[in-house]
Coordinates of C-alpha atoms and ligand atoms in Angstrom, one line a residue:
X213 CA -16.0 -0.1 29.5
X214 CA -13.5 2.3 30.4
X215 CA -12.0 3.9 27.6
X216 CA -8.4 3.5 25.7
X217 CA -8.1 7.1 24.4
X218 CA -9.3 9.1 26.7
X219 CA -9.8 13.4 26.7
X220 CA -10.0 13.0 23.3
X221 CA -12.7 13.1 21.4
X222 CA -13.9 11.9 17.6
X223 CA -12.2 13.8 15.2
X224 CA -14.7 16.1 13.7
X225 CA -14.4 18.3 10.4
X226 CA -13.8 21.9 11.0
X227 CA -12.8 23.8 7.8
X228 CA -9.8 25.4 6.6
X229 CA -9.9 28.4 8.5
X230 CA -10.1 26.5 12.6
X231 CA -8.0 26.7 15.2
X232 CA -7.2 24.4 18.0
X233 CA -6.3 20.6 16.2
X234 CA -7.0 17.4 16.4
X235 CA -9.3 17.9 13.7
X236 CA -10.1 17.5 10.0
X237 CA -9.4 20.9 8.3
X238 CA -9.6 19.6 4.7
X239 CA -11.2 15.7 4.9
X240 CA -15.0 15.9 4.8
X241 CA -16.2 12.5 4.7
X242 CA -19.3 13.3 3.3
X243 CA -17.8 16.1 0.7
X244 CA -18.0 14.9 -3.2
X245 CA -15.4 15.4 -5.4
X246 CA -15.8 13.7 -8.7
X247 CA -19.2 12.4 -7.9
X248 CA -18.0 10.9 -5.2
X249 CA -17.3 11.2 -1.1
X250 CA -14.1 11.6 -0.3
X251 CA -14.5 8.9 1.9
X252 CA -15.1 6.3 -0.9
X253 CA -12.3 8.3 -3.3
X254 CA -10.4 7.9 -0.1
X255 CA -10.5 4.3 1.4
X256 CA -8.0 5.4 4.3
X257 CA -7.0 2.6 6.1
X258 CA -4.4 2.0 9.3
X259 CA -1.8 -0.4 9.3
X260 CA -2.3 -2.5 12.2
X261 CA 1.2 -3.1 12.8
X262 CA 2.4 0.3 13.5
X263 CA -0.4 1.7 15.0
X264 CA -0.9 -1.3 17.8
X265 CA 2.1 -3.2 17.5
X266 CA 5.3 -0.6 16.6
X267 CA 7.3 0.1 20.4
X268 CA 8.8 3.0 18.3
X269 CA 12.6 1.8 18.1
X270 CA 15.5 2.4 16.1
X271 CA 18.9 1.0 15.7
X272 CA 20.4 2.0 18.5
X273 CA 17.0 2.6 20.7
X274 CA 14.7 0.6 22.6
X275 CA 11.4 1.3 21.6
X276 CA 9.9 4.5 23.4
X277 CA 5.8 4.3 21.8
X278 CA 3.5 5.0 25.4
X279 CA 0.4 2.4 25.2
X280 CA -1.2 2.1 28.4
X281 CA -3.7 -0.4 27.2
X282 CA -1.3 -3.0 26.4
X283 CA 0.4 -5.6 29.7
X284 CA 3.2 -6.0 27.8
X285 CA 2.6 -9.8 27.5
X286 CA 2.5 -12.5 24.0
X287 CA -0.6 -12.7 25.6
X288 CA -4.2 -14.1 23.4
X289 CA -6.0 -12.0 26.3
X290 CA -4.3 -9.2 26.1
X291 CA -4.1 -9.3 22.2
X292 CA -7.8 -9.0 21.9
X293 CA -7.4 -6.4 24.0
X294 CA -5.4 -4.1 21.6
X295 CA -7.6 -5.3 19.1
X296 CA -10.8 -3.3 21.3
X297 CA -8.1 0.3 21.6
X298 CA -7.5 -0.2 17.9
X299 CA -11.0 -0.1 17.3
X300 CA -12.0 2.8 19.5
X301 CA -8.5 4.3 17.8
X302 CA -10.3 3.9 13.9
X303 CA -13.3 4.9 15.3
X304 CA -12.5 8.3 17.1
X305 CA -10.1 9.3 13.8
X306 CA -13.3 8.3 11.2
X307 CA -11.2 5.7 9.8
X308 CA -12.9 2.9 7.6
X309 CA -10.4 0.7 7.1
X310 CA -8.3 -1.4 8.5
X311 CA -5.1 -3.6 7.4
X312 CA -3.1 -6.9 9.5
X313 CA -0.7 -9.6 9.4
X314 CA -1.3 -12.5 11.4
X315 CA 1.7 -12.1 14.3
X316 CA 0.6 -8.1 14.5
X317 CA -2.8 -9.3 15.4
X318 CA -2.4 -13.1 17.7
X319 CA 0.3 -14.3 19.0
X320 CA 2.3 -17.2 17.1
X321 CA 2.2 -20.5 19.2
X322 CA 4.2 -23.4 20.2
X323 CA 3.0 -25.6 16.8
X324 CA 1.1 -24.7 13.9
X325 CA -2.4 -25.5 15.7
X326 CA -1.8 -23.4 18.6
X327 CA -0.9 -20.1 16.1
X328 CA -4.4 -21.3 14.1
X329 CA -6.2 -20.9 17.8
X330 CA -4.8 -18.1 19.0
X331 CA -5.2 -15.9 15.7
X332 CA -8.9 -17.8 16.0
X333 CA -9.5 -16.1 19.0
X334 CA -8.3 -12.3 18.0
X335 CA -10.6 -12.8 14.4
X336 CA -13.1 -13.4 16.6
X337 CA -12.9 -10.2 18.7
X338 CA -12.2 -8.5 15.3
X339 CA -15.5 -10.1 13.8
X340 CA -17.1 -8.4 16.6
X341 CA -15.9 -5.1 16.5
X342 CA -16.3 -5.1 13.0
X343 CA -20.0 -5.3 13.2
X344 CA -20.1 -3.3 16.4
X345 CA -18.4 -0.1 14.1
X346 CA -19.3 -1.0 10.4
X347 CA -14.8 -1.2 10.0
X348 CA -14.0 -3.0 7.3
X349 CA -10.6 -5.3 6.2
X350 CA -8.8 -3.4 3.1
X351 CA -6.8 -6.1 3.3
X352 CA -4.6 -9.1 5.1
X353 CA -1.6 -10.6 5.2
X354 CA 1.1 -12.9 7.0
X355 CA 4.1 -12.4 8.7
X356 CA 7.2 -14.0 6.2
X357 CA 9.5 -12.7 7.7
X358 CA 10.1 -11.4 11.1
X359 CA 10.1 -15.4 13.1
X360 CA 13.4 -17.0 12.0
X361 CA 12.8 -19.8 10.6
X362 CA 12.4 -17.5 7.4
X363 CA 16.3 -16.1 7.7
X364 CA 16.2 -17.8 4.2
X365 CA 13.7 -16.8 2.1
X366 CA 9.9 -17.9 2.8
X367 CA 8.7 -18.9 -0.5
X368 CA 12.0 -18.2 -1.5
X369 CA 13.8 -20.8 1.0
X370 CA 16.1 -23.3 -0.2
X371 CA 14.8 -25.6 2.9
X372 CA 11.3 -27.4 1.5
X373 CA 10.2 -27.7 4.9
X374 CA 10.0 -23.9 5.6
X375 CA 8.6 -23.6 2.6
X376 CA 5.4 -25.5 3.5
X377 CA 5.0 -24.0 6.5
X378 CA 4.9 -20.2 4.9
X379 CA 2.1 -21.6 3.1
X380 CA 0.6 -23.5 6.0
X381 CA 0.5 -19.7 7.6
X382 CA -0.6 -18.0 3.8
X383 CA -3.1 -21.0 4.0
X384 CA -4.4 -19.5 7.6
X385 CA -4.0 -16.1 7.0
X386 CA -6.1 -15.7 3.7
X387 CA -9.2 -17.9 5.4
X388 CA -9.6 -15.4 8.4
X389 CA -9.0 -12.5 5.5
X390 CA -12.0 -14.6 3.9
X391 CA -13.8 -14.7 6.6
X392 CA -13.2 -11.1 7.9
X393 CA -14.3 -10.1 4.4
X394 CA -11.7 -8.3 3.1
X395 CA -11.4 -6.6 0.2
X396 CA -7.6 -7.6 -0.7
X397 CA -5.0 -9.7 0.1
X398 CA -1.1 -9.1 0.1
X399 CA 2.1 -10.7 -0.3
X400 CA 5.0 -8.3 0.4
X401 CA 8.5 -10.7 -0.5
X402 CA 9.7 -9.7 3.5
X403 CA 12.6 -12.0 2.7
X404 CA 11.6 -13.1 -0.3
X405 CA 15.4 -12.4 -2.5
X406 CA 18.6 -12.6 -1.4
X407 CA 22.3 -11.2 0.4
X408 CA 24.3 -12.8 -1.4
X409 CA 24.4 -14.7 -4.9
X410 CA 27.1 -16.5 -3.9
X411 CA 25.2 -19.1 -2.6
X412 CA 21.4 -18.5 -4.0
X413 CA 20.3 -20.3 -6.8
X414 CA 17.8 -17.6 -8.3
X415 CA 16.1 -19.3 -11.4
X416 CA 15.0 -21.9 -9.3
X417 CA 13.7 -19.7 -6.7
X418 CA 11.9 -17.4 -8.7
X419 CA 10.4 -20.5 -9.7
X420 CA 9.9 -22.1 -6.2
X421 CA 7.9 -18.2 -5.9
X422 CA 5.8 -18.6 -8.4
X423 CA 4.8 -21.8 -7.8
X424 CA 4.0 -21.2 -4.5
X425 CA 2.1 -18.2 -5.8
X426 CA 0.0 -20.2 -8.3
X427 CA -0.8 -22.8 -5.3
X428 CA -2.6 -19.4 -3.6
X429 CA -4.8 -18.9 -6.5
X430 CA -5.8 -21.7 -6.4
X431 CA -6.9 -22.5 -2.9
X432 CA -8.6 -18.5 -3.4
X433 CA -10.7 -20.3 -5.9
X434 CA -11.0 -23.0 -3.6
X435 CA -12.2 -21.5 -0.8
X436 CA -14.4 -18.8 -3.0
X437 CA -12.4 -15.7 -1.5
X438 CA -13.3 -13.0 -4.1
X439 CA -10.8 -9.5 -3.0
X440 CA -8.1 -8.9 -4.7
X441 CA -4.5 -10.4 -4.8
X442 CA -2.1 -8.1 -4.7
X443 CA 1.8 -7.9 -5.2
X444 CA 3.8 -5.3 -3.2
X445 CA 7.1 -3.7 -4.7
X446 CA 10.1 -2.8 -2.6
X447 CA 13.8 -3.3 -3.8
X448 CA 15.9 -3.4 -0.6
X449 CA 15.4 -3.5 3.4
X450 CA 15.5 -6.5 4.9
X451 CA 17.2 -8.6 1.6
X452 CA 20.4 -6.5 0.1
X453 CA 17.6 -7.6 -3.4
X454 CA 13.9 -8.5 -3.5
X455 CA 12.8 -9.8 -6.4
X456 CA 9.9 -8.1 -6.3
X457 CA 12.0 -5.3 -6.7
X458 CA 9.3 -2.7 -8.5
X459 CA 6.6 -2.4 -10.3
X460 CA 7.9 -3.3 -13.7
X461 CA 9.9 -6.5 -12.0
X462 CA 6.8 -7.6 -10.6
X463 CA 4.8 -7.5 -13.7
X464 CA 7.6 -8.8 -15.5
X465 CA 7.9 -11.6 -13.0
X466 CA 4.1 -12.5 -13.1
X467 CA 4.2 -12.6 -17.0
X468 CA 6.1 -14.8 -16.9
X469 CA 4.9 -17.4 -14.5
X470 CA 1.5 -16.6 -16.4
X471 CA 0.1 -14.8 -13.2
X472 CA -0.8 -11.5 -13.9
X473 CA -4.8 -12.5 -14.1
X474 CA -4.7 -12.6 -11.0
X475 CA -3.2 -10.0 -9.5
X476 CA -2.4 -6.8 -8.3
X477 CA 0.1 -4.0 -7.4
X478 CA 0.0 -2.3 -4.0
X479 CA 2.3 -0.2 -3.7
X480 CA 4.3 2.0 -1.5
X481 CA 5.8 5.0 -2.4
X482 CA 8.7 4.7 0.1
X483 CA 9.7 1.6 -1.9
X484 CA 9.3 3.5 -4.8
X485 CA 11.9 6.3 -3.5
X486 CA 14.1 3.2 -2.8
X487 CA 13.7 1.9 -5.3
X488 CA 14.9 4.8 -7.5
X489 CA 11.4 5.7 -9.1
X490 CA 8.8 8.4 -8.3
X491 CA 5.7 7.5 -6.9
X492 CA 4.1 8.6 -9.8
X493 CA 6.3 6.6 -11.9
X494 CA 5.6 3.3 -10.1
X495 CA 1.6 3.9 -9.9
X496 CA 2.1 4.7 -14.0
X497 CA 4.2 1.5 -14.4
X498 CA 0.8 0.1 -12.6
X499 CA -2.3 1.2 -14.1
X500 CA -0.6 1.1 -17.6
X501 CA -0.8 -2.6 -17.0
X502 CA -4.3 -2.8 -15.8
X503 CA -2.4 -3.8 -12.8
X504 CA -3.3 -0.9 -9.7
X505 CA -5.5 -2.3 -7.1
X506 CA -4.1 -0.6 -3.5
X507 CA -2.0 2.6 -2.1
X508 CA 0.3 1.7 1.1
X509 CA -0.2 6.4 1.8
X510 CA 3.6 7.3 3.4
X511 CA 7.0 8.6 2.3
X512 CA 10.3 8.6 2.9
X513 CA 13.3 10.6 4.1
X514 CA 15.5 11.6 0.9
X515 CA 19.0 12.4 3.4
X516 CA 18.1 9.0 5.1
X517 CA 17.6 6.6 2.1
X518 CA 16.2 3.6 4.6
X519 CA 12.1 2.9 4.4
X520 CA 12.0 4.9 7.0
X521 CA 7.5 5.5 6.6
X522 CA 7.1 8.4 7.5
X523 CA 3.4 9.4 7.5
X524 CA 2.1 11.4 4.1
X525 CA 2.1 15.3 4.7
X526 CA 3.5 16.2 1.4
X527 CA 0.6 18.4 -0.3
X528 CA 2.0 17.9 -4.3
X529 CA 3.2 13.9 -3.6
X530 CA -0.7 13.8 -2.5
X531 CA -2.3 15.5 -5.7
X532 CA 0.5 13.3 -7.8
X533 CA -1.4 9.8 -6.1
X534 CA -4.3 11.2 -6.7
X535 CA -4.3 12.8 -10.5
X536 CA -3.6 8.3 -11.2
X537 CA -6.4 7.8 -9.1
X538 CA -8.8 9.9 -10.2
X539 CA -6.9 9.3 -13.1
X540 CA -8.2 4.4 -13.1
X541 CA -11.7 5.7 -12.4
X542 CA -10.7 6.1 -8.9
X543 CA -9.8 2.8 -6.2
X544 CA -12.6 0.0 -6.5
X545 CA -11.7 -2.9 -3.6
X546 CA -8.4 -1.1 -3.0
X547 CA -7.2 2.3 -0.6
X548 CA -5.0 4.6 0.9
X549 CA -3.5 2.3 3.9
X550 CA -1.6 4.1 6.0
X551 CA 1.6 1.4 6.4
X552 CA 3.8 4.8 8.5
X553 CA 4.5 5.1 11.8
X554 CA 5.4 8.4 13.7
X555 CA 8.8 8.8 14.8
X556 CA 10.0 7.4 17.9
X557 CA 9.9 11.2 19.4
X558 CA 7.1 10.7 19.1
X559 CA 5.5 8.8 21.8
X560 CA 2.5 9.5 22.7
X561 CA -1.5 8.1 22.6
X562 CA -2.1 11.4 21.2
X563 CA 0.2 11.2 18.3
X564 CA -1.9 8.3 16.7
X565 CA -3.9 10.6 15.9
X566 CA -2.3 13.7 15.0
X567 CA -0.1 11.3 12.6
X568 CA -3.8 9.9 11.2
X569 CA -4.9 13.1 10.7
X570 CA -1.9 15.1 8.6
X571 CA -2.0 12.0 6.7
X572 CA -5.8 12.1 6.0
X573 CA -6.3 16.2 5.8
X574 CA -3.2 16.3 3.3
X575 CA -4.8 13.4 0.9
X576 CA -7.6 14.9 1.4
X577 CA -5.8 18.3 -0.1
X578 CA -4.2 16.4 -2.7
X579 CA -7.8 14.4 -3.9
X580 CA -9.4 17.8 -4.5
X581 CA -6.0 19.8 -5.4
X582 CA -6.7 16.7 -8.1
X583 CA -9.6 17.0 -9.2
X584 CA -9.4 21.0 -9.5
X585 CA -7.0 20.4 -11.6
X586 CA -8.3 17.7 -14.5
X587 CA -11.4 20.0 -14.2
X588 CA -9.4 23.2 -15.8
X589 CA -8.4 20.9 -18.0
X590 CA -4.8 22.4 -19.4
X591 CA -2.5 19.7 -18.1
X592 CA -4.3 17.1 -20.0
X593 CA -5.5 19.2 -23.0
X594 CA -1.1 19.7 -23.0
X595 CA -0.5 16.2 -23.0
X596 CA -3.0 15.3 -26.1
X597 CA -2.0 18.8 -27.7
X598 CA 1.6 17.2 -27.6
X599 CA 1.1 14.2 -29.3
X600 CA -1.9 15.5 -32.0
X601 CA 0.8 14.9 -34.7
X602 CA 0.2 11.3 -35.0
X603 CA -4.0 12.0 -35.3
X604 CA -4.1 11.0 -38.7
X605 CA -3.9 8.2 -40.8
X606 CA -0.5 8.0 -41.0
X607 CA -0.6 7.6 -37.0
X608 CA -2.9 4.9 -36.5
X609 CA -1.1 3.0 -39.4
X610 CA 1.7 3.0 -37.2
X611 CA -0.5 2.6 -33.8
X612 CA -2.3 -0.5 -35.7
X613 CA 1.0 -2.0 -37.0
X614 CA -0.5 -1.7 -40.6
X615 CA 3.2 0.5 -41.2
X616 CA 6.8 0.0 -42.1
X617 CA 9.3 0.9 -42.1
X618 CA 9.3 2.0 -46.1
X619 CA 6.5 4.1 -45.1
X620 CA 8.3 6.5 -42.7
X621 CA 11.2 6.4 -45.0
X622 CA 8.2 7.3 -47.8
X623 CA 6.8 9.7 -45.1
X624 CA 9.9 11.6 -43.7
X625 CA 11.2 12.1 -47.2
X626 CA 8.0 14.5 -48.0
X627 CA 7.3 15.9 -44.5
X628 CA 11.1 17.6 -44.7
X629 CA 12.8 18.9 -41.2
X630 CA 10.2 18.1 -38.6
X631 CA 9.1 20.8 -36.5
X632 CA 10.4 20.9 -32.5
X633 CA 7.6 22.4 -30.0
X634 CA 8.7 22.8 -26.8
X635 CA 7.9 20.9 -23.6
X636 CA 7.1 23.5 -21.3
X637 CA 7.9 21.4 -18.0
X638 CA 8.0 24.4 -16.1
X639 CA 5.2 26.0 -17.4
X640 CA 3.2 23.2 -16.5
X641 CA 5.2 22.5 -12.8
X642 CA 3.3 26.3 -12.2
X643 CA -0.2 25.0 -13.4
X644 CA 0.4 22.3 -10.7
X645 CA 1.6 24.5 -8.3
X646 CA -2.1 27.0 -8.9
X647 CA -3.6 24.4 -8.0
X648 CA -2.3 22.7 -4.2
X649 CA -2.7 24.6 -1.0
X650 CA -3.1 22.6 2.5
Ligands
LIG792 C1 7.7 -3.5 4.5 C2 6.3 -3.6 3.8 C3 4.7 -4.5 4.9 C4 3.7 -4.7 3.9 C5 2.8 -5.5 4.3 O1 8.5 -3.1 3.7 O2 5.4 -2.6 3.8 O3 4.9 -3.8 5.8 O4 3.0 -3.6 3.7 O5 3.7 -6.5 4.8
LIG793 NI1 3.4 -1.6 2.8
LIG794 NI1 7.3 0.0 4.0

């Protein structure tokens, strides 16, 4: 078989000082960090939709991506060829996992039966490539946002027939995710939101979305799928308001509709930014609820302010992400999925390698910096110390729910005006900086 990426050798770790290109300076897959090899701590995944299907168009211009393996047709054969190209890419780039939407991998047919046949055929190829290479599916999902039938939403559509079509599509996407041994299944509410409240019954749409997710949970049990279910928050794009707008809104929705036991969150950096929150904030909100599952590792372009899905090159951000991941004891079924696309101007096949190497080295440096910050301990000690006044009888009685306002009154009268220490933010920022280097 001729190669899809001729002239590109498997990317190897060459060390921070290495010169040259197409090598890892920081990612060293078997190097132990906090007792686990880097590849287990990081669990990198490539997103099929960006890596194989994104033509790199923008609102003002056509696609520029050069994909010599792709004949441009919608045939199943072409779809199967793409899978082989993708796995060669994963192998050469040393990426262990991938993620896909049903419609990224296989073309939609004229009816449901044909769409399912198309998908089955491509899944056969995916399964063969997985067993040839040992690569794994991090998560699968259904594309419920591209086809015009979903213009008013999918699980929140005003039309029951559309709701049923969405259900049929999710049912099949769950089947194939299960078949491929996927670690999880993502629900990103592509068009689940509204463009105008003038034509929208929000309460009814949310009730329907919850029913839809309950049906998915039931189906998960029926087929014996043991992976995680994730909701992926995003505040806007494509709708004016997406119901799953941020981590807190998702958690509230899941609690309100008795779904919290069945879902975790897949947090995406660029979506956090669009929500006006920091990534670290979103991760902590999810983590505090025991619901931090997986990460779409990309970043935005603050000056543009839309979902630019850039590859993550920001060391500070990666360090913050890895502090949260190590803080929760590492990933279980989740991982770092590069839900990221090259810039339109980076159109050559080799740019796929440059882009993923950037993301992988950035997160490897972030992992090591986070581990060093934790080993140093001064930031965590500072935080523990900052709350040390609570380590007393009154503190325990407040935290356990026993204390009353009368108790507080008594204590306040006795203790007099409190001594207020500094929060030392700038000192802590300087400590972070000491450990961060590419
Ligand atoms: C789009 C979302 C999407 C999900 C999967 O903005 O990030 O790519 O990750 O449907
Ligand atoms: Ni995403
Ligand atoms: Ni995005």
